[in-house]
Short mmCIF file of C-alpha atoms in Angstrom, two decimals:
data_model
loop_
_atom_site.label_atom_id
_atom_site.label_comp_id
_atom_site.label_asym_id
_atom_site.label_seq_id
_atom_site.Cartn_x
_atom_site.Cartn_y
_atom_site.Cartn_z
CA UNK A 1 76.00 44.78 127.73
CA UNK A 2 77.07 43.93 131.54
CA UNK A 3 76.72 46.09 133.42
CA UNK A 4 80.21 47.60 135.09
CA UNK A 5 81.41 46.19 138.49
CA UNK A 6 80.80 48.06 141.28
CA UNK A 7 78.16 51.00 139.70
CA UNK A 8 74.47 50.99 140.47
CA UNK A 9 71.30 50.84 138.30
CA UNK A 10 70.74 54.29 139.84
CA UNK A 11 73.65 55.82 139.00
CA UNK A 12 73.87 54.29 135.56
CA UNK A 13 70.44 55.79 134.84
CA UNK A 14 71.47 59.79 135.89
CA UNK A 15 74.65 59.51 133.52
CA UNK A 16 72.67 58.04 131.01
CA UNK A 17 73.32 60.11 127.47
CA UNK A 18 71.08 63.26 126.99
CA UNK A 19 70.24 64.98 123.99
CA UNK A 20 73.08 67.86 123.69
CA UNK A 21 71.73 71.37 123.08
CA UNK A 22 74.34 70.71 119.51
CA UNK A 23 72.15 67.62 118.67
CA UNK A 24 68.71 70.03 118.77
CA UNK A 25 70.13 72.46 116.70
CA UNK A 26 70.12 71.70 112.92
CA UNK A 27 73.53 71.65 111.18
CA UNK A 28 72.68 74.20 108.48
CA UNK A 29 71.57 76.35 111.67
CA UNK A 30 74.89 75.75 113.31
CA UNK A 31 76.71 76.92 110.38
CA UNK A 32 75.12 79.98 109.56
CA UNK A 33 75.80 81.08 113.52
CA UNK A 34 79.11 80.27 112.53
CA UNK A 35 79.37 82.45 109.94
CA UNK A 36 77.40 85.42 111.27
CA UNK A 37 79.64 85.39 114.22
CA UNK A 38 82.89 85.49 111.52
CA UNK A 39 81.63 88.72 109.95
CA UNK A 40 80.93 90.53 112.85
CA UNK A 41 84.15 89.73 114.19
CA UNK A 42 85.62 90.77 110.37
CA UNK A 43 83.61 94.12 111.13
CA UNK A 44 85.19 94.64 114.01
CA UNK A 45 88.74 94.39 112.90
CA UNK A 46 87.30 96.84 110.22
CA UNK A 47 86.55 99.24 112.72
CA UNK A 48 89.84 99.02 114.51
CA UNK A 49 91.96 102.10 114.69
CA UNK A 50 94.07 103.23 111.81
CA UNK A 51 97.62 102.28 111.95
CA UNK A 52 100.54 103.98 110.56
CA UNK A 53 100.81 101.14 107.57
CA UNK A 54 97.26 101.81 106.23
CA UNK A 55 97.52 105.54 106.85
CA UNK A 56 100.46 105.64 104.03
CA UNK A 57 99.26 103.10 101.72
CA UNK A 58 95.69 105.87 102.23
CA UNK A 59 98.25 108.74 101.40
CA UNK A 60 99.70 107.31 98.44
CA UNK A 61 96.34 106.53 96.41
CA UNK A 62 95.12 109.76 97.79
CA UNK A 63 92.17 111.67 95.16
CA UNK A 64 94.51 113.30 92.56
CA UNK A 65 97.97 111.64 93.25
CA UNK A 66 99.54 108.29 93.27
CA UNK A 67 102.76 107.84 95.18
CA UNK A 68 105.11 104.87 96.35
CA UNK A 69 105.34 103.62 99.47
CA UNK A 70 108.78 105.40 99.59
CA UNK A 71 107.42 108.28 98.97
CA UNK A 72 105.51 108.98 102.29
CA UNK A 73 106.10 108.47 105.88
CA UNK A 74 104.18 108.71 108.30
CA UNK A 75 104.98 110.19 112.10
CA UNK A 76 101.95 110.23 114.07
CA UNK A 77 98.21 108.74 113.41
CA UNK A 78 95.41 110.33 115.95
CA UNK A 79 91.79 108.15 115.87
CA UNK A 80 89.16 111.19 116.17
CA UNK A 81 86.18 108.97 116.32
CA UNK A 82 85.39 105.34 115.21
CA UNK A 83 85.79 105.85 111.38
CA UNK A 84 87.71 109.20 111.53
CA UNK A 85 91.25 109.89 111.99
CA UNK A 86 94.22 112.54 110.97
CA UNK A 87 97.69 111.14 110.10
CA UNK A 88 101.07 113.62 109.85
CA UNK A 89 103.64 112.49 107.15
CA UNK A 90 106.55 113.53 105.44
CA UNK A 91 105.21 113.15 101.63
CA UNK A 92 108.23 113.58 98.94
CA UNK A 93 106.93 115.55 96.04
CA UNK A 94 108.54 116.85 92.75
CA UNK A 95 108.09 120.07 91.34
CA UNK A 96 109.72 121.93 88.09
CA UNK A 97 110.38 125.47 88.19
CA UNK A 98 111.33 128.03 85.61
CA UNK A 99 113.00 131.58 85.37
CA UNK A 100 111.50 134.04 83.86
CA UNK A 101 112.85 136.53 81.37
CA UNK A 102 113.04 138.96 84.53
CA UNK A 103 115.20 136.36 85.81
CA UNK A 104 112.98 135.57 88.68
CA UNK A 105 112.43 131.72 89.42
CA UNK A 106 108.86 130.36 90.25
CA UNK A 107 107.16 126.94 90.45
CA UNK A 108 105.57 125.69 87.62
CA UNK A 109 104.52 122.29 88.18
CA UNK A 110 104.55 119.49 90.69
CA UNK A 111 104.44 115.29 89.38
CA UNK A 112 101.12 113.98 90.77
CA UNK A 113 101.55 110.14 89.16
CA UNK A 114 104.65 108.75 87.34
CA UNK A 115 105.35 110.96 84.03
CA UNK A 116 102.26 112.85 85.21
CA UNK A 117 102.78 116.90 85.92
CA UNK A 118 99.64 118.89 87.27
CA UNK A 119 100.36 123.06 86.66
CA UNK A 120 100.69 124.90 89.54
CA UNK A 121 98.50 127.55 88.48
CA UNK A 122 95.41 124.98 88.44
CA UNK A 123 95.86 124.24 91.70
CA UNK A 124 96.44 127.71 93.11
CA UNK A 125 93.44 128.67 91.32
CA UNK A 126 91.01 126.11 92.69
CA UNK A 127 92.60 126.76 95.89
CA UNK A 128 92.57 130.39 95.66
CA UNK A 129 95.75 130.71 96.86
CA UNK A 130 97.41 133.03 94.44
CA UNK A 131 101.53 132.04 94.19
CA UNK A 132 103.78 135.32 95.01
CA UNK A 133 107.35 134.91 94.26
CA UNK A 134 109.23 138.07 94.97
CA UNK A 135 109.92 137.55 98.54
CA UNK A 136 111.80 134.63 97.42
CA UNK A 137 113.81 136.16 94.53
CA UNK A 138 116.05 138.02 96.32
CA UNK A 139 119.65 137.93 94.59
CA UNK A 140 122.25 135.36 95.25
CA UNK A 141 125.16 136.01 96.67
CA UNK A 142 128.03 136.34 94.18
CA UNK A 143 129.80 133.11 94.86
CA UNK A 144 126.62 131.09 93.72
CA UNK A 145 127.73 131.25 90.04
CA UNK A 146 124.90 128.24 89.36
CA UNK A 147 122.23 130.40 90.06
CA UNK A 148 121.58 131.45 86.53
CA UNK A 149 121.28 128.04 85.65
CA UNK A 150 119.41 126.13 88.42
CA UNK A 151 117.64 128.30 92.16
CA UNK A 152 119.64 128.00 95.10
CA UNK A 153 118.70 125.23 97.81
CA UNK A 154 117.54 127.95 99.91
CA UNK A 155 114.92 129.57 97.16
CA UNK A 156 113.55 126.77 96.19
CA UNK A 157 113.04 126.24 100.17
CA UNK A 158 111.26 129.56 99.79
CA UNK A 159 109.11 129.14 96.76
CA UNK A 160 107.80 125.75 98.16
CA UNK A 161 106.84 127.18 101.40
CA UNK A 162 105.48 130.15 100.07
CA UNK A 163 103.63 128.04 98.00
CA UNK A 164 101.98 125.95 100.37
CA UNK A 165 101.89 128.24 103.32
CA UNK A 166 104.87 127.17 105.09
CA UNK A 167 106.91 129.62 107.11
CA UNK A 168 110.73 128.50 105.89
CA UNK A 169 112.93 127.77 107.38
CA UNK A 170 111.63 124.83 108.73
CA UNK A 171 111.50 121.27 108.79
CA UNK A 172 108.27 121.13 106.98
CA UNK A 173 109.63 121.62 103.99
CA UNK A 174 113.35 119.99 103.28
CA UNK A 175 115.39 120.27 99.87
CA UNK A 176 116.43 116.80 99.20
CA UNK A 177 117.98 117.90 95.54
CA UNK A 178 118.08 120.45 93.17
CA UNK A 179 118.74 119.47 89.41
CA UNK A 180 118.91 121.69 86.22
CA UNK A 181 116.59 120.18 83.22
CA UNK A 182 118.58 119.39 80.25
CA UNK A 183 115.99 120.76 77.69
CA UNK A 184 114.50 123.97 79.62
CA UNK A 185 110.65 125.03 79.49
CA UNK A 186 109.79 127.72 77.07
CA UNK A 187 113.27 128.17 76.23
CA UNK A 188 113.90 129.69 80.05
CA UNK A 189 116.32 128.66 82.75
CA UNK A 190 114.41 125.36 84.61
CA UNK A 191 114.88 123.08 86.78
CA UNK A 192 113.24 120.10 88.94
CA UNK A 193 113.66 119.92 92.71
CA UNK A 194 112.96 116.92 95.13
CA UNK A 195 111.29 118.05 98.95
CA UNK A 196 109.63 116.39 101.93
CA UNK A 197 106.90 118.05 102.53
CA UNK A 198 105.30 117.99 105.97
CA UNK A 199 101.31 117.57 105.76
CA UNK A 200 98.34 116.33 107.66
CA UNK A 201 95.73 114.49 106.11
CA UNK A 202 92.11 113.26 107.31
CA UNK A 203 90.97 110.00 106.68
CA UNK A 204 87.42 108.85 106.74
CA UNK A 205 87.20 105.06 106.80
CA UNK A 206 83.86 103.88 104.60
CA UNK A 207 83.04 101.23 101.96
CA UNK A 208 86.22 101.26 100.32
CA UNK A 209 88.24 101.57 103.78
CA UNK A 210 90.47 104.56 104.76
CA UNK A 211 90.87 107.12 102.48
CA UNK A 212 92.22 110.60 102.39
CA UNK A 213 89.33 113.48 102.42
CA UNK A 214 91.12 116.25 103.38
CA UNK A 215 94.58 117.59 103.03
CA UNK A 216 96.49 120.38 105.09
CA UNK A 217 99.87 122.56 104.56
CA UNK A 218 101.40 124.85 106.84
CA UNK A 219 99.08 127.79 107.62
CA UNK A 220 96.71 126.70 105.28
CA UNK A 221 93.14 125.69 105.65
CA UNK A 222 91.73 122.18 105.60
CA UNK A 223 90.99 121.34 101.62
CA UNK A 224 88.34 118.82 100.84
CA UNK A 225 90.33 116.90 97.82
CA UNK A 226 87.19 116.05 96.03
CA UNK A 227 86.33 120.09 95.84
CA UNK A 228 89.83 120.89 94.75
CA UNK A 229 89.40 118.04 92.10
CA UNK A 230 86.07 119.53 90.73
CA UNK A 231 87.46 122.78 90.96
CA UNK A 232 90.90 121.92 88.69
CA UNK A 233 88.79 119.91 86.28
CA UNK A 234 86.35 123.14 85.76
CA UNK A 235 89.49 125.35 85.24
CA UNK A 236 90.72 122.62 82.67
CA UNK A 237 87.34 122.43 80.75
CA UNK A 238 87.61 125.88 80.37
CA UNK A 239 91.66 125.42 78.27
CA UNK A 240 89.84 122.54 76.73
CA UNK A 241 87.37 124.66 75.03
CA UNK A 242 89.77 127.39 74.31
CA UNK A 243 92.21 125.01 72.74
CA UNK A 244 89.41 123.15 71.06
CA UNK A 245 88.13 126.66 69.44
CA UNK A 246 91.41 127.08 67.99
CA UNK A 247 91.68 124.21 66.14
CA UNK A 248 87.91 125.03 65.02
CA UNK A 249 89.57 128.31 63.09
CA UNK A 250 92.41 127.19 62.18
CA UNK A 251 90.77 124.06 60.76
CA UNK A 252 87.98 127.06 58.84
CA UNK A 253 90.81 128.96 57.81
CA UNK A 254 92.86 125.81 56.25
CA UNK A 255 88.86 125.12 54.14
CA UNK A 256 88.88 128.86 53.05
CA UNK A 257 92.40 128.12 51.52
CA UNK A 258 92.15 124.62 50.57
CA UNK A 259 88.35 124.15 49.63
CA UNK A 260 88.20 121.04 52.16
CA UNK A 261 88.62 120.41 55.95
CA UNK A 262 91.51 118.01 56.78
CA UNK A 263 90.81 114.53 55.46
CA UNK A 264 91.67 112.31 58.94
CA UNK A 265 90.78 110.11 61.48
CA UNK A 266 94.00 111.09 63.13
CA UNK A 267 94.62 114.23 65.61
CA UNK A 268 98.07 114.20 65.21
CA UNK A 269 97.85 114.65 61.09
CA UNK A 270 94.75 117.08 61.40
CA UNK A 271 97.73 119.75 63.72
CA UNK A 272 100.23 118.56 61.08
CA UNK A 273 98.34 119.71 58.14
CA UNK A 274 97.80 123.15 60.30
CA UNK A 275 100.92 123.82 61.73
CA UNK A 276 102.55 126.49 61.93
CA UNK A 277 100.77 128.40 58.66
CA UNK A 278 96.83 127.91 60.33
CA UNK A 279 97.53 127.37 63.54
CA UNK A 280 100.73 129.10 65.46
CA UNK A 281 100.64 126.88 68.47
CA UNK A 282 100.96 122.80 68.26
CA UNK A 283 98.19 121.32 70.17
CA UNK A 284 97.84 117.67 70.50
CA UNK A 285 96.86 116.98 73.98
CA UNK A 286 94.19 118.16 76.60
CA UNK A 287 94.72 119.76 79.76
CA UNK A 288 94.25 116.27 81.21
CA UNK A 289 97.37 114.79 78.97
CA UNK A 290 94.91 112.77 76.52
CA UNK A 291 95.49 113.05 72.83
CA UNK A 292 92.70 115.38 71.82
CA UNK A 293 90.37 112.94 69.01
CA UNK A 294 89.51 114.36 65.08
CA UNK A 295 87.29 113.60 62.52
CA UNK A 296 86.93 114.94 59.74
CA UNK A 297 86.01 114.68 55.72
CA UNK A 298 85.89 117.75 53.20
CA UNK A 299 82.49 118.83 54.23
CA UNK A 300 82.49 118.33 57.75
CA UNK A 301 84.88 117.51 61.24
CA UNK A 302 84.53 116.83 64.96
CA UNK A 303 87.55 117.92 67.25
CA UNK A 304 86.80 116.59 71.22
CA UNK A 305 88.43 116.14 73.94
CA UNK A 306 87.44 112.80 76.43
CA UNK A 307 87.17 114.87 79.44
CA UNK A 308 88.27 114.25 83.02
CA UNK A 309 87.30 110.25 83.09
CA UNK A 310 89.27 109.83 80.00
CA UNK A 311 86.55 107.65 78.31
CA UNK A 312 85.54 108.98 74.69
CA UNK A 313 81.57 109.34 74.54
CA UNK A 314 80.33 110.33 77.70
CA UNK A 315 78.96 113.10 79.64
CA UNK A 316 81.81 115.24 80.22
CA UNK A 317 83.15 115.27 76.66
CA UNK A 318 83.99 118.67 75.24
CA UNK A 319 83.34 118.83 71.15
CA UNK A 320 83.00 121.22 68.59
CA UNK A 321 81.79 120.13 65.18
CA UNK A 322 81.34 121.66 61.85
#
């Protein structure tokens, strides 16, 4: 090739290509650099601070609930530390309540998951946070004829503090509706009632990203939602067992009679077989709202329940056979 017009030998040979440090460096080499470089950026972003958007989709899936995204709003998100942070919402929650024969209203139960109602005296329990109504039961005023029939905005304002330590009135806690239930509990005045319920909520961010550890209410103290959890699934082993004993007597009391257990692979025709002569009350489903499971011949049955992790042959079954 000529050499260009005008350019020296010398200077040709000091612009002469040199190996590039690219061309030393294998291509496989190159590429995992590339990728390393990729994650640790990815783990960075991982890191980053908690914004409102992830806080609520946290809140929603929190241990022991599941919510919509309409259901929660959030109003402030604080980073404590690099994988720690506390987020205040507004968290819309549904509760029933009931009047007694006293005529006294209380709260009864409160919707954790669509079609999904956790009792309210679980929770109090594993909280130990007994519920005391009479402050709020004062008497209506005359003019609030529906009161026999559905609580007044402002009582159910009261039981719902009182209930989760809220001094009412206040903006924690706001009555979005009040509605009486067409067919009552137990036979007794009920109805169900829509709030906002102001909370704060700690997230931890780990292998599964942000999630909710801790929940607080009003005046109450931090609870860790996987001891609350452990603590409401002990109190409903306990029913379990009671329930499940039961249907162990009643299911005796039906051989004694009939010279045979119930003949079944079917709960639901086992508790028809003893209802109402054997057994008074109709049980079909455990305190965690699975059908409880039978089996049974002439000579012998099994009556279980699947337990907390609602998977049939596991550790935390509950069972009594004959």
């Amino acid at each position: 090739m000529p050499k260009p017009q005008g350019i020296s030998d010398r200077f040709l040979v000091s612009i002469s290509p040199t190996p590039s440090l690219a061309s030393k460096i294998p291509l496989v080499t190159l590429f995992r650099c590339i990728v390393l470089v990729l994650l640790f950026c990815a783990a960075g972003n991982a890191r980053a601070d908690l914004n409102p958007k992830q806080a609520r989709k946290s809140i929603t899936r929190m241990p022991g609930f599941e919510l919509t995204n309409g259901s929660v709003r959030v109003k402030s998100v604080t980073l404590l530390a690099p994988n720690t942070a506390e987020a205040t919402a507004e968290i819309k929650t549904v509760f029933k309540l009931q009047k007694s024969p006293q005529g006294e209203w209380a709260v009864v139960e409160i919707r954790t998951r669509p079609d999904i109602w956790e009792e309210i005296d679980f929770i109090a329990l594993a909280l130990n946070a007994p519920v005391a109504t009479g402050a709020c039961n004062v008497v209506d005023p005359p003019f609030k004829s529906s009161s026999s029939v559905q609580p007044s905005v402002k009582r159910v304002r009261c039981l719902v503090g009182n209930l989760l330590g809220i001094d009412v009135p206040s903006d924690a806690v706001r009555i979005q509706e009040v509605t009486p239930l067409e067919i009552p509990l137990s036979n007794q005045p009920s109805a169900v009632a829509v709030a906002w319920i102001r909370a704060d909520a700690r997230l931890v961010n780990g292998a599964k990203g942000w999630q909710v550890t801790e929940l607080r209410t009003g005046n109450r103290d931090w609870a860790k939602l996987d001891d609350v959890i452990a603590a409401i699934n002990a109190r409903k082993t306990i029913q379990a067992r009671t329930e499940l004993t039961a249907i162990a007597k009643a299911l005796g009391a039906f051989r004694l009679e009939r010279g045979a257990y119930v003949v079944s692979d079917d709960h639901a025709v086992a508790i028809d077989h003893l209802s109402p002569r054997f057994l008074p009350v109709v049980i079909r489903v455990d305190p965690w709202h699975q059908p409880y499971k039978y089996l049974g011949d002439r000579d012998h049955f099994t009556v279980r329940s699947i337990g907390a992790d609602a998977k049939e042959n596991t550790l935390d079954d509950i069972l009594i056979s004959q």
